[in-house]
PDB file of C-alpha atoms and ligand atoms in Angstrom:
ATOM      1  CA  SER A   1      92.183 107.702 122.540  1.00 85.00           C
ATOM      2  CA  LYS A   2      90.382 104.381 122.009  1.00 94.00           C
ATOM      3  CA  ASP A   3      89.791 105.297 118.323  1.00 96.00           C
ATOM      4  CA  ILE A   4      91.577 106.178 115.077  1.00 97.00           C
ATOM      5  CA  LEU A   5      89.331 108.687 113.350  1.00 98.00           C
ATOM      6  CA  GLY A   6      91.664 110.896 111.346  1.00 98.00           C
ATOM      7  CA  LEU A   7      95.124 112.359 110.960  1.00 98.00           C
ATOM      8  CA  GLU A   8      93.864 115.917 111.471  1.00 97.00           C
ATOM      9  CA  GLU A   9      93.539 115.206 115.180  1.00 96.00           C
ATOM     10  CA  MET A  10      96.381 112.682 115.592  1.00 97.00           C
ATOM     11  CA  ASP A  11      99.585 113.978 117.162  1.00 95.00           C
ATOM     12  CA  VAL A  12     103.018 113.319 115.688  1.00 97.00           C
ATOM     13  CA  GLY A  13     103.995 111.002 118.556  1.00 96.00           C
ATOM     14  CA  ASP A  14     101.099 108.671 117.790  1.00 96.00           C
ATOM     15  CA  ILE A  15     101.836 108.735 114.035  1.00 98.00           C
ATOM     16  CA  GLU A  16     105.454 107.798 114.789  1.00 97.00           C
ATOM     17  CA  LEU A  17     104.364 105.063 117.217  1.00 97.00           C
ATOM     18  CA  ILE A  18     102.114 103.499 114.559  1.00 98.00           C
ATOM     19  CA  LEU A  19     104.907 103.624 111.945  1.00 98.00           C
ATOM     20  CA  GLU A  20     107.444 102.070 114.365  1.00 97.00           C
ATOM     21  CA  THR A  21     105.008  99.362 115.456  1.00 97.00           C
ATOM     22  CA  ALA A  22     104.197  98.628 111.807  1.00 98.00           C
ATOM     23  CA  GLU A  23     107.921  98.095 111.189  1.00 97.00           C
ATOM     24  CA  SER A  24     107.959  95.294 113.804  1.00 96.00           C
ATOM     25  CA  PHE A  25     104.970  93.641 112.146  1.00 97.00           C
ATOM     26  CA  LYS A  26     106.506  94.072 108.676  1.00 97.00           C
ATOM     27  CA  GLU A  27     109.561  92.199 109.963  1.00 96.00           C
ATOM     28  CA  ILE A  28     107.306  89.351 111.166  1.00 94.00           C
ATOM     29  CA  LEU A  29     105.622  89.236 107.746  1.00 94.00           C
ATOM     30  CA  ARG A  30     109.035  89.338 106.003  1.00 94.00           C
ATOM     31  CA  ARG A  31     109.874  86.161 107.903  1.00 94.00           C
ATOM     32  CA  ASP A  32     106.635  84.693 106.550  1.00 93.00           C
ATOM     33  CA  ILE A  33     105.159  84.296 110.055  1.00 89.00           C
ATOM     34  CA  LYS A  34     101.402  84.422 109.480  1.00 88.00           C
ATOM     35  CA  LYS A  35     100.150  83.786 113.003  1.00 92.00           C
ATOM     36  CA  VAL A  36     101.085  85.450 116.281  1.00 93.00           C
ATOM     37  CA  PRO A  37      98.946  85.059 119.434  1.00 95.00           C
ATOM     38  CA  THR A  38      98.829  88.801 120.289  1.00 94.00           C
ATOM     39  CA  LEU A  39      95.051  89.314 119.942  1.00 96.00           C
ATOM     40  CA  ARG A  40      93.823  85.834 120.840  1.00 96.00           C
ATOM     41  CA  GLY A  41      90.340  86.148 122.402  1.00 96.00           C
ATOM     42  CA  LYS A  42      89.691  89.585 120.824  1.00 97.00           C
ATOM     43  CA  SER A  43      87.153  90.272 118.078  1.00 97.00           C
ATOM     44  CA  VAL A  44      87.160  92.792 115.245  1.00 97.00           C
ATOM     45  CA  VAL A  45      84.272  93.675 112.921  1.00 96.00           C
ATOM     46  CA  ASN A  46      84.646  95.161 109.462  1.00 96.00           C
ATOM     47  CA  LEU A  47      81.521  97.283 109.046  1.00 95.00           C
ATOM     48  CA  PHE A  48      81.604  98.374 105.400  1.00 95.00           C
ATOM     49  CA  TYR A  49      78.811 100.487 103.914  1.00 93.00           C
ATOM     50  CA  GLU A  50      80.836 101.153 100.741  1.00 93.00           C
ATOM     51  CA  PRO A  51      82.768  98.767  98.494  1.00 92.00           C
ATOM     52  CA  SER A  52      86.399  97.939  99.298  1.00 94.00           C
ATOM     53  CA  THR A  53      89.021  95.454  98.190  1.00 95.00           C
ATOM     54  CA  ARG A  54      92.263  96.585  99.850  1.00 97.00           C
ATOM     55  CA  THR A  55      91.137  98.114 103.150  1.00 98.00           C
ATOM     56  CA  ARG A  56      88.646  95.422 104.093  1.00 97.00           C
ATOM     57  CA  SER A  57      90.839  92.475 103.076  1.00 97.00           C
ATOM     58  CA  SER A  58      93.924  93.886 104.780  1.00 98.00           C
ATOM     59  CA  PHE A  59      92.055  94.561 108.042  1.00 98.00           C
ATOM     60  CA  GLU A  60      90.732  91.007 107.872  1.00 98.00           C
ATOM     61  CA  LEU A  61      94.186  89.539 107.286  1.00 97.00           C
ATOM     62  CA  ALA A  62      95.752  91.847 109.888  1.00 98.00           C
ATOM     63  CA  GLY A  63      93.244  90.660 112.496  1.00 98.00           C
ATOM     64  CA  LYS A  64      93.666  87.010 111.558  1.00 97.00           C
ATOM     65  CA  TYR A  65      97.484  87.182 111.581  1.00 97.00           C
ATOM     66  CA  LEU A  66      97.175  88.542 115.149  1.00 97.00           C
ATOM     67  CA  SER A  67      94.812  85.642 116.072  1.00 97.00           C
ATOM     68  CA  ALA A  68      91.743  87.883 116.559  1.00 97.00           C
ATOM     69  CA  ASP A  69      88.338  86.675 115.417  1.00 97.00           C
ATOM     70  CA  VAL A  70      87.245  88.856 112.485  1.00 97.00           C
ATOM     71  CA  ILE A  71      83.742  89.213 111.105  1.00 95.00           C
ATOM     72  CA  ASN A  72      82.884  90.984 107.893  1.00 93.00           C
ATOM     73  CA  PHE A  73      79.650  92.872 107.695  1.00 86.00           C
ATOM     74  CA  SER A  74      78.311  94.026 104.367  1.00 83.00           C
ATOM     75  CA  LYS A  75      75.396  96.388 103.917  1.00 84.00           C
ATOM     76  CA  ALA A  76      73.689  94.321 101.209  1.00 80.00           C
ATOM     77  CA  THR A  77      73.376  91.072 103.217  1.00 78.00           C
ATOM     78  CA  SER A  78      72.599  92.590 106.629  1.00 80.00           C
ATOM     79  CA  SER A  79      69.516  93.990 108.379  1.00 85.00           C
ATOM     80  CA  VAL A  80      70.512  97.439 107.078  1.00 82.00           C
ATOM     81  CA  ALA A  81      68.539  96.301 104.021  1.00 78.00           C
ATOM     82  CA  LYS A  82      65.507  96.153 106.400  1.00 86.00           C
ATOM     83  CA  GLY A  83      66.078  99.726 107.605  1.00 86.00           C
ATOM     84  CA  GLU A  84      68.233  99.239 110.736  1.00 90.00           C
ATOM     85  CA  THR A  85      70.177 102.393 111.613  1.00 91.00           C
ATOM     86  CA  LEU A  86      73.972 102.628 111.765  1.00 91.00           C
ATOM     87  CA  LYS A  87      73.848 103.193 115.538  1.00 92.00           C
ATOM     88  CA  ASP A  88      71.624 100.167 116.172  1.00 92.00           C
ATOM     89  CA  THR A  89      73.670  98.000 113.827  1.00 91.00           C
ATOM     90  CA  ALA A  90      76.957  98.944 115.488  1.00 90.00           C
ATOM     91  CA  LYS A  91      75.556  98.565 119.035  1.00 92.00           C
ATOM     92  CA  THR A  92      74.153  95.144 118.139  1.00 92.00           C
ATOM     93  CA  ILE A  93      77.532  93.968 116.946  1.00 91.00           C
ATOM     94  CA  GLU A  94      79.311  95.524 119.941  1.00 92.00           C
ATOM     95  CA  MET A  95      77.007  93.633 122.317  1.00 94.00           C
ATOM     96  CA  MET A  96      78.238  90.380 120.755  1.00 93.00           C
ATOM     97  CA  GLY A  97      81.607  91.157 122.334  1.00 94.00           C
ATOM     98  CA  VAL A  98      83.568  93.051 119.687  1.00 96.00           C
ATOM     99  CA  GLN A  99      86.558  95.158 120.784  1.00 96.00           C
ATOM    100  CA  VAL A 100      87.246  97.058 117.534  1.00 97.00           C
ATOM    101  CA  VAL A 101      84.815  98.317 114.886  1.00 96.00           C
ATOM    102  CA  VAL A 102      86.393  99.179 111.530  1.00 97.00           C
ATOM    103  CA  ILE A 103      83.929 101.310 109.600  1.00 97.00           C
ATOM    104  CA  ARG A 104      83.689 102.656 106.064  1.00 96.00           C
ATOM    105  CA  HIS A 105      80.698 104.887 105.435  1.00 95.00           C
ATOM    106  CA  PRO A 106      79.708 107.429 102.752  1.00 94.00           C
ATOM    107  CA  VAL A 107      78.781 110.082 105.349  1.00 95.00           C
ATOM    108  CA  PRO A 108      81.642 112.261 106.673  1.00 96.00           C
ATOM    109  CA  GLY A 109      81.737 112.015 110.487  1.00 96.00           C
ATOM    110  CA  ALA A 110      79.905 108.656 110.730  1.00 96.00           C
ATOM    111  CA  PRO A 111      82.902 106.997 112.511  1.00 97.00           C
ATOM    112  CA  HIS A 112      83.124 109.970 114.921  1.00 97.00           C
ATOM    113  CA  MET A 113      79.461 109.563 115.839  1.00 95.00           C
ATOM    114  CA  LEU A 114      79.969 105.838 116.478  1.00 95.00           C
ATOM    115  CA  ALA A 115      83.099 106.491 118.546  1.00 96.00           C
ATOM    116  CA  ARG A 116      81.049 108.631 120.939  1.00 95.00           C
ATOM    117  CA  TYR A 117      78.329 106.018 121.159  1.00 95.00           C
ATOM    118  CA  LEU A 118      80.350 102.798 121.502  1.00 95.00           C
ATOM    119  CA  ASP A 119      82.778 101.553 124.159  1.00 95.00           C
ATOM    120  CA  ALA A 120      84.603  99.580 121.435  1.00 96.00           C
ATOM    121  CA  GLY A 121      87.506 101.180 119.581  1.00 96.00           C
ATOM    122  CA  VAL A 122      86.448 102.676 116.240  1.00 97.00           C
ATOM    123  CA  VAL A 123      88.727 102.859 113.196  1.00 98.00           C
ATOM    124  CA  ASN A 124      87.779 105.102 110.301  1.00 98.00           C
ATOM    125  CA  ALA A 125      88.296 103.094 107.105  1.00 98.00           C
ATOM    126  CA  GLY A 126      87.054 106.015 104.975  1.00 98.00           C
ATOM    127  CA  ASP A 127      84.184 108.452 105.677  1.00 98.00           C
ATOM    128  CA  GLY A 128      82.860 110.105 102.532  1.00 95.00           C
ATOM    129  CA  ALA A 129      85.313 112.678 101.195  1.00 94.00           C
ATOM    130  CA  HIS A 130      86.610 113.440 104.699  1.00 97.00           C
ATOM    131  CA  GLU A 131      89.432 111.117 105.887  1.00 98.00           C
ATOM    132  CA  HIS A 132      91.032 107.726 105.226  1.00 98.00           C
ATOM    133  CA  PRO A 133      93.637 107.691 107.987  1.00 98.00           C
ATOM    134  CA  THR A 134      94.857 104.111 107.637  1.00 98.00           C
ATOM    135  CA  GLN A 135      95.570 104.705 103.920  1.00 98.00           C
ATOM    136  CA  ALA A 136      97.599 107.816 104.750  1.00 98.00           C
ATOM    137  CA  LEU A 137      99.482 105.937 107.473  1.00 98.00           C
ATOM    138  CA  LEU A 138     100.443 103.180 105.044  1.00 98.00           C
ATOM    139  CA  ASP A 139     101.470 105.850 102.539  1.00 98.00           C
ATOM    140  CA  LEU A 140     103.655 107.536 105.191  1.00 98.00           C
ATOM    141  CA  TYR A 141     105.108 104.145 106.119  1.00 98.00           C
ATOM    142  CA  THR A 142     105.926 103.361 102.469  1.00 98.00           C
ATOM    143  CA  ILE A 143     107.619 106.741 101.935  1.00 98.00           C
ATOM    144  CA  LYS A 144     109.694 106.346 105.121  1.00 98.00           C
ATOM    145  CA  GLU A 145     110.610 102.769 104.245  1.00 98.00           C
ATOM    146  CA  LYS A 146     111.802 103.711 100.755  1.00 98.00           C
ATOM    147  CA  LYS A 147     113.329 107.147 101.396  1.00 98.00           C
ATOM    148  CA  GLY A 148     114.484 106.740 105.003  1.00 98.00           C
ATOM    149  CA  ARG A 149     112.680 109.951 106.002  1.00 98.00           C
ATOM    150  CA  ILE A 150     109.611 112.079 105.353  1.00 98.00           C
ATOM    151  CA  ARG A 151     110.839 115.483 106.574  1.00 98.00           C
ATOM    152  CA  GLY A 152     111.958 117.768 103.754  1.00 98.00           C
ATOM    153  CA  LEU A 153     110.591 115.644 100.894  1.00 98.00           C
ATOM    154  CA  LYS A 154     108.438 117.204  98.200  1.00 98.00           C
ATOM    155  CA  VAL A 155     105.230 115.192  97.763  1.00 98.00           C
ATOM    156  CA  ALA A 156     102.917 115.949  94.818  1.00 98.00           C
ATOM    157  CA  ILE A 157      99.331 114.715  95.103  1.00 98.00           C
ATOM    158  CA  ILE A 158      97.688 114.710  91.680  1.00 98.00           C
ATOM    159  CA  GLY A 159      94.080 114.395  90.548  1.00 96.00           C
ATOM    160  CA  ASP A 160      90.647 114.492  92.126  1.00 93.00           C
ATOM    161  CA  ILE A 161      91.525 116.341  95.331  1.00 95.00           C
ATOM    162  CA  LEU A 162      87.943 117.539  95.853  1.00 93.00           C
ATOM    163  CA  HIS A 163      86.411 114.117  96.496  1.00 92.00           C
ATOM    164  CA  SER A 164      89.493 112.520  98.025  1.00 96.00           C
ATOM    165  CA  ARG A 165      89.629 111.433 101.661  1.00 97.00           C
ATOM    166  CA  VAL A 166      93.064 109.998 100.823  1.00 98.00           C
ATOM    167  CA  ALA A 167      94.292 113.474  99.845  1.00 98.00           C
ATOM    168  CA  ARG A 168      92.992 115.090 103.028  1.00 97.00           C
ATOM    169  CA  SER A 169      94.491 112.463 105.354  1.00 98.00           C
ATOM    170  CA  ASN A 170      97.783 112.508 103.413  1.00 98.00           C
ATOM    171  CA  ILE A 171      98.006 116.298 103.566  1.00 98.00           C
ATOM    172  CA  TRP A 172      97.497 116.363 107.349  1.00 98.00           C
ATOM    173  CA  GLY A 173      99.882 113.445 107.929  1.00 98.00           C
ATOM    174  CA  LEU A 174     102.618 114.627 105.577  1.00 98.00           C
ATOM    175  CA  LYS A 175     102.554 118.189 106.891  1.00 98.00           C
ATOM    176  CA  LYS A 176     102.809 116.975 110.484  1.00 98.00           C
ATOM    177  CA  MET A 177     105.788 114.805 109.514  1.00 98.00           C
ATOM    178  CA  GLY A 178     107.569 117.761 107.887  1.00 98.00           C
ATOM    179  CA  ALA A 179     107.051 117.164 104.159  1.00 98.00           C
ATOM    180  CA  GLU A 180     106.358 119.864 101.577  1.00 98.00           C
ATOM    181  CA  VAL A 181     103.023 119.064  99.926  1.00 98.00           C
ATOM    182  CA  VAL A 182     101.756 120.328  96.580  1.00 98.00           C
ATOM    183  CA  VAL A 183      98.545 119.334  94.824  1.00 98.00           C
ATOM    184  CA  ALA A 184      97.372 119.587  91.219  1.00 98.00           C
ATOM    185  CA  GLY A 185      94.244 118.836  89.262  1.00 95.00           C
ATOM    186  CA  PRO A 186      91.509 120.420  87.172  1.00 92.00           C
ATOM    187  CA  ARG A 187      90.105 123.555  88.787  1.00 92.00           C
ATOM    188  CA  THR A 188      86.737 121.734  89.078  1.00 88.00           C
ATOM    189  CA  LEU A 189      88.387 119.047  91.245  1.00 91.00           C
ATOM    190  CA  LEU A 190      90.396 121.353  93.548  1.00 95.00           C
ATOM    191  CA  PRO A 191      88.524 122.275  96.735  1.00 94.00           C
ATOM    192  CA  PRO A 192      88.194 125.997  97.424  1.00 91.00           C
ATOM    193  CA  PHE A 193      90.544 127.120 100.216  1.00 90.00           C
ATOM    194  CA  ILE A 194      92.781 124.033  99.788  1.00 93.00           C
ATOM    195  CA  GLU A 195      95.841 126.259 100.295  1.00 94.00           C
ATOM    196  CA  GLU A 196      94.611 126.964 103.842  1.00 94.00           C
ATOM    197  CA  LEU A 197      95.800 123.431 104.644  1.00 94.00           C
ATOM    198  CA  GLY A 198      99.347 124.620 103.967  1.00 96.00           C
ATOM    199  CA  VAL A 199      99.769 123.176 100.479  1.00 98.00           C
ATOM    200  CA  ARG A 200     100.445 124.875  97.143  1.00 98.00           C
ATOM    201  CA  ALA A 201      97.806 124.136  94.494  1.00 98.00           C
ATOM    202  CA  TYR A 202      98.338 124.062  90.712  1.00 98.00           C
ATOM    203  CA  THR A 203      96.122 123.458  87.718  1.00 96.00           C
ATOM    204  CA  ARG A 204      99.134 122.367  85.606  1.00 97.00           C
ATOM    205  CA  VAL A 205     100.206 118.889  86.692  1.00 98.00           C
ATOM    206  CA  GLU A 206     103.734 119.597  85.412  1.00 98.00           C
ATOM    207  CA  ASP A 207     104.191 122.458  87.904  1.00 98.00           C
ATOM    208  CA  ALA A 208     103.410 120.151  90.830  1.00 98.00           C
ATOM    209  CA  ILE A 209     105.507 117.196  89.632  1.00 98.00           C
ATOM    210  CA  GLU A 210     108.631 119.318  88.925  1.00 98.00           C
ATOM    211  CA  GLY A 211     111.357 118.171  91.338  1.00 98.00           C
ATOM    212  CA  ALA A 212     109.025 115.935  93.400  1.00 98.00           C
ATOM    213  CA  ASP A 213     110.407 113.083  95.525  1.00 98.00           C
ATOM    214  CA  VAL A 214     107.003 111.394  95.629  1.00 99.00           C
ATOM    215  CA  VAL A 215     104.097 111.555  93.172  1.00 98.00           C
ATOM    216  CA  ASN A 216     100.848 110.215  94.615  1.00 98.00           C
ATOM    217  CA  VAL A 217      98.177 109.852  91.923  1.00 98.00           C
ATOM    218  CA  LEU A 218      94.538 109.763  93.031  1.00 97.00           C
ATOM    219  CA  ARG A 219      91.655 107.852  91.546  1.00 93.00           C
ATOM    220  CA  ILE A 220      89.078 109.859  89.617  1.00 90.00           C
ATOM    221  CA  GLN A 221      85.948 109.164  91.648  1.00 83.00           C
ATOM    222  CA  MET A 222      83.291 108.822  88.947  1.00 75.00           C
ATOM    223  CA  GLU A 223      80.746 107.602  91.536  1.00 71.00           C
ATOM    224  CA  ARG A 224      80.934 110.868  93.516  1.00 67.00           C
ATOM    225  CA  GLN A 225      80.527 113.143  90.468  1.00 70.00           C
ATOM    226  CA  LYS A 226      76.856 113.752  90.007  1.00 66.00           C
ATOM    227  CA  LYS A 227      77.098 115.284  86.536  1.00 67.00           C
ATOM    228  CA  GLY A 228      79.790 112.954  85.175  1.00 65.00           C
ATOM    229  CA  LEU A 229      83.472 113.751  84.825  1.00 62.00           C
ATOM    230  CA  PHE A 230      84.416 117.167  83.580  1.00 64.00           C
ATOM    231  CA  PRO A 231      86.710 117.143  81.678  1.00 69.00           C
ATOM    232  CA  SER A 232      85.804 113.778  80.069  1.00 84.00           C
ATOM    233  CA  PRO A 233      88.007 110.737  80.880  1.00 87.00           C
ATOM    234  CA  ARG A 234      89.814 111.099  77.525  1.00 90.00           C
ATOM    235  CA  GLU A 235      90.467 114.803  78.000  1.00 91.00           C
ATOM    236  CA  TYR A 236      91.470 114.185  81.589  1.00 92.00           C
ATOM    237  CA  ALA A 237      94.118 111.644  80.517  1.00 95.00           C
ATOM    238  CA  ILE A 238      95.557 114.073  77.958  1.00 96.00           C
ATOM    239  CA  ILE A 239      95.622 117.167  80.165  1.00 95.00           C
ATOM    240  CA  PHE A 240      96.029 115.817  83.696  1.00 96.00           C
ATOM    241  CA  GLY A 241      96.996 112.133  83.460  1.00 97.00           C
ATOM    242  CA  VAL A 242     100.353 111.171  84.968  1.00 98.00           C
ATOM    243  CA  ASN A 243     102.414 109.452  82.288  1.00 98.00           C
ATOM    244  CA  ALA A 244     106.096 108.725  81.586  1.00 98.00           C
ATOM    245  CA  GLU A 245     106.742 112.124  80.038  1.00 98.00           C
ATOM    246  CA  ARG A 246     105.294 114.029  82.998  1.00 98.00           C
ATOM    247  CA  LEU A 247     106.950 111.742  85.558  1.00 98.00           C
ATOM    248  CA  LYS A 248     110.360 112.650  84.033  1.00 98.00           C
ATOM    249  CA  LEU A 249     109.938 116.109  85.578  1.00 98.00           C
ATOM    250  CA  ALA A 250     110.189 114.594  89.056  1.00 98.00           C
ATOM    251  CA  LYS A 251     113.455 113.580  90.766  1.00 98.00           C
ATOM    252  CA  LYS A 252     115.200 110.623  89.153  1.00 98.00           C
ATOM    253  CA  ASP A 253     114.511 108.404  92.184  1.00 98.00           C
ATOM    254  CA  VAL A 254     110.848 109.460  92.475  1.00 98.00           C
ATOM    255  CA  LEU A 255     108.355 107.133  94.169  1.00 98.00           C
ATOM    256  CA  LEU A 256     105.142 106.712  92.201  1.00 98.00           C
ATOM    257  CA  MET A 257     102.172 105.937  94.436  1.00 98.00           C
ATOM    258  CA  HIS A 258      98.447 105.308  93.974  1.00 98.00           C
ATOM    259  CA  PRO A 259      96.026 104.232  96.719  1.00 98.00           C
ATOM    260  CA  GLY A 260      94.053 102.053  94.284  1.00 97.00           C
ATOM    261  CA  PRO A 261      91.834 101.069  92.684  1.00 96.00           C
ATOM    262  CA  MET A 262      93.429 102.572  89.551  1.00 97.00           C
ATOM    263  CA  ASN A 263      91.697 103.837  86.428  1.00 95.00           C
ATOM    264  CA  ARG A 264      94.525 102.784  84.119  1.00 97.00           C
ATOM    265  CA  GLY A 265      94.850 105.037  81.088  1.00 97.00           C
ATOM    266  CA  ILE A 266      92.929 107.877  82.778  1.00 95.00           C
ATOM    267  CA  GLU A 267      94.708 109.287  85.855  1.00 96.00           C
ATOM    268  CA  ILE A 268      97.791 107.062  85.448  1.00 98.00           C
ATOM    269  CA  SER A 269      99.320 105.345  82.423  1.00 98.00           C
ATOM    270  CA  SER A 270      99.870 101.602  82.660  1.00 98.00           C
ATOM    271  CA  ASP A 271     103.558 101.721  81.738  1.00 98.00           C
ATOM    272  CA  ILE A 272     104.497 103.806  84.778  1.00 98.00           C
ATOM    273  CA  ALA A 273     101.993 102.073  87.103  1.00 98.00           C
ATOM    274  CA  ASP A 274     103.930  98.876  86.403  1.00 98.00           C
ATOM    275  CA  GLY A 275     107.308 100.619  85.988  1.00 98.00           C
ATOM    276  CA  GLU A 276     110.409 100.847  88.158  1.00 98.00           C
ATOM    277  CA  SER A 277     109.361 103.974  90.085  1.00 98.00           C
ATOM    278  CA  SER A 278     106.067 102.433  91.143  1.00 98.00           C
ATOM    279  CA  VAL A 279     105.584 101.310  94.756  1.00 98.00           C
ATOM    280  CA  ILE A 280     101.866 100.664  94.322  1.00 98.00           C
ATOM    281  CA  ASN A 281     102.144  96.957  95.131  1.00 98.00           C
ATOM    282  CA  GLU A 282     104.358  97.654  98.159  1.00 98.00           C
ATOM    283  CA  GLN A 283     101.696 100.082  99.442  1.00 98.00           C
ATOM    284  CA  VAL A 284      99.240  97.175  99.499  1.00 98.00           C
ATOM    285  CA  THR A 285     101.666  94.897 101.353  1.00 97.00           C
ATOM    286  CA  ASN A 286     102.507  97.627 103.849  1.00 98.00           C
ATOM    287  CA  GLY A 287      98.782  98.142 104.454  1.00 98.00           C
ATOM    288  CA  VAL A 288      98.651  94.787 106.238  1.00 98.00           C
ATOM    289  CA  ALA A 289     101.557  95.643 108.593  1.00 98.00           C
ATOM    290  CA  VAL A 290     100.154  99.108 109.343  1.00 98.00           C
ATOM    291  CA  ARG A 291      96.695  97.693 110.103  1.00 98.00           C
ATOM    292  CA  MET A 292      98.246  95.013 112.333  1.00 98.00           C
ATOM    293  CA  ALA A 293      99.954  97.843 114.241  1.00 98.00           C
ATOM    294  CA  ILE A 294      96.659  99.726 114.572  1.00 98.00           C
ATOM    295  CA  LEU A 295      94.712  96.704 115.850  1.00 98.00           C
ATOM    296  CA  TYR A 296      97.539  95.884 118.273  1.00 97.00           C
ATOM    297  CA  LEU A 297      97.771  99.434 119.641  1.00 96.00           C
ATOM    298  CA  LEU A 298      94.004  99.871 119.988  1.00 96.00           C
ATOM    299  CA  ASN A 299      93.847  96.643 121.969  1.00 92.00           C
ATOM    300  CA  GLY A 300      96.181  98.010 124.590  1.00 87.00           C
ATOM    301  CA  GLY A 301      99.613  97.322 123.086  1.00 81.00           C
ATOM    302  CA  GLY A 302     102.124 100.184 123.385  1.00 71.00           C
ATOM    303  CA  LYS A 303     101.195 103.640 124.608  1.00 73.00           C
ATOM    304  CA  PHE A 304      98.911 104.889 121.867  1.00 78.00           C
ATOM    305  CA  GLY A 305      96.911 108.046 122.576  1.00 77.00           C
ATOM    306  CA  GLU A 306      98.538 108.585 125.978  1.00 71.00           C
ATOM    307  CA  LYS A 307      98.244 112.346 125.631  1.00 61.00           C
ATOM    308  CA  ASP A 308      94.425 112.193 125.625  1.00 56.00           C
ATOM    309  CA  ASN A 309      94.117 109.825 128.613  1.00 45.00           C
TER     310      ASN A 309
HETATM  311  N1  LIG B 401      92.734 102.413  98.804  1.00 80.30           N
HETATM  312  C1  LIG B 401      91.539 101.928  99.192  1.00 80.30           C
HETATM  313  O1  LIG B 401      90.895 102.384 100.140  1.00 80.30           O
HETATM  314  O2  LIG B 401      91.125 100.847  98.444  1.00 80.30           O
HETATM  315  P1  LIG B 401      89.766 100.034  98.690  1.00 80.30           P
HETATM  316  O3  LIG B 401      88.624 100.954  98.361  1.00 80.30           O
HETATM  317  O4  LIG B 401      89.857  98.848  97.748  1.00 80.30           O
HETATM  318  O5  LIG B 401      89.724  99.626 100.133  1.00 80.30           O
END
């Protein structure tokens, strides 16, 4: 495939290839090498229709470290404000000679539509509540780096599962890599039929965290909740927030993860977010290596997507 649209459709071989390639780039970054000529002459556009700190900045750095030219497009300062469609915007940028389009869009399936329309590679950087594959890949990378494996681990994903593209991509990726996945959150934030994805679902956070090797806490997405948060942020913290007491139920060497941005004091308490189990900062660092691997593979490095070709 020329695109990375989601982990639902990605086969295990390609997931493993991305993780292995990311390891090579992590080693380069460990040596503080911030420029390799791999993508000299190539161009990447970050086409973001929703806000982002981590994903957009790390794709920009990943491209620049590989010597690609990177342009950042933002909805507010572009001709989208004059009514230009997504298709026309993307085609316009492609015709300037761009090889990879990284897109974040509020509509599920927007990257898939663009992938059919463009010759350029398309990377889904988050489409509504559907998928965020590069986040899940950096989460998989971080778990493998810290635990040495993914297979057989118990991973608890806690919080707003309903609105979470991170949860969906993580569930597909983790299951394919052989992990046991459980989820927990308020009944109002658990999608119906979630167990059809092969996960166990709980409404008591404690039941999910019990014996977990990894606890991945999700952001409460206030902006996607039309009627405001139910329960309220304060109630949420008391009943569902992950804090030191609840984290004690997990394995002693548990990894505490969060994709960011965090609502400190709501879904996660500050003491554990900054505590010794937390790998939240490492997730961010690993995001650069994983996105370097993705840009490298989509530009013809390695044998990504061979099965489809
Ligand atoms: N985790 C994540 O996607 O963060 P940003 O929204 O800051 O990119």
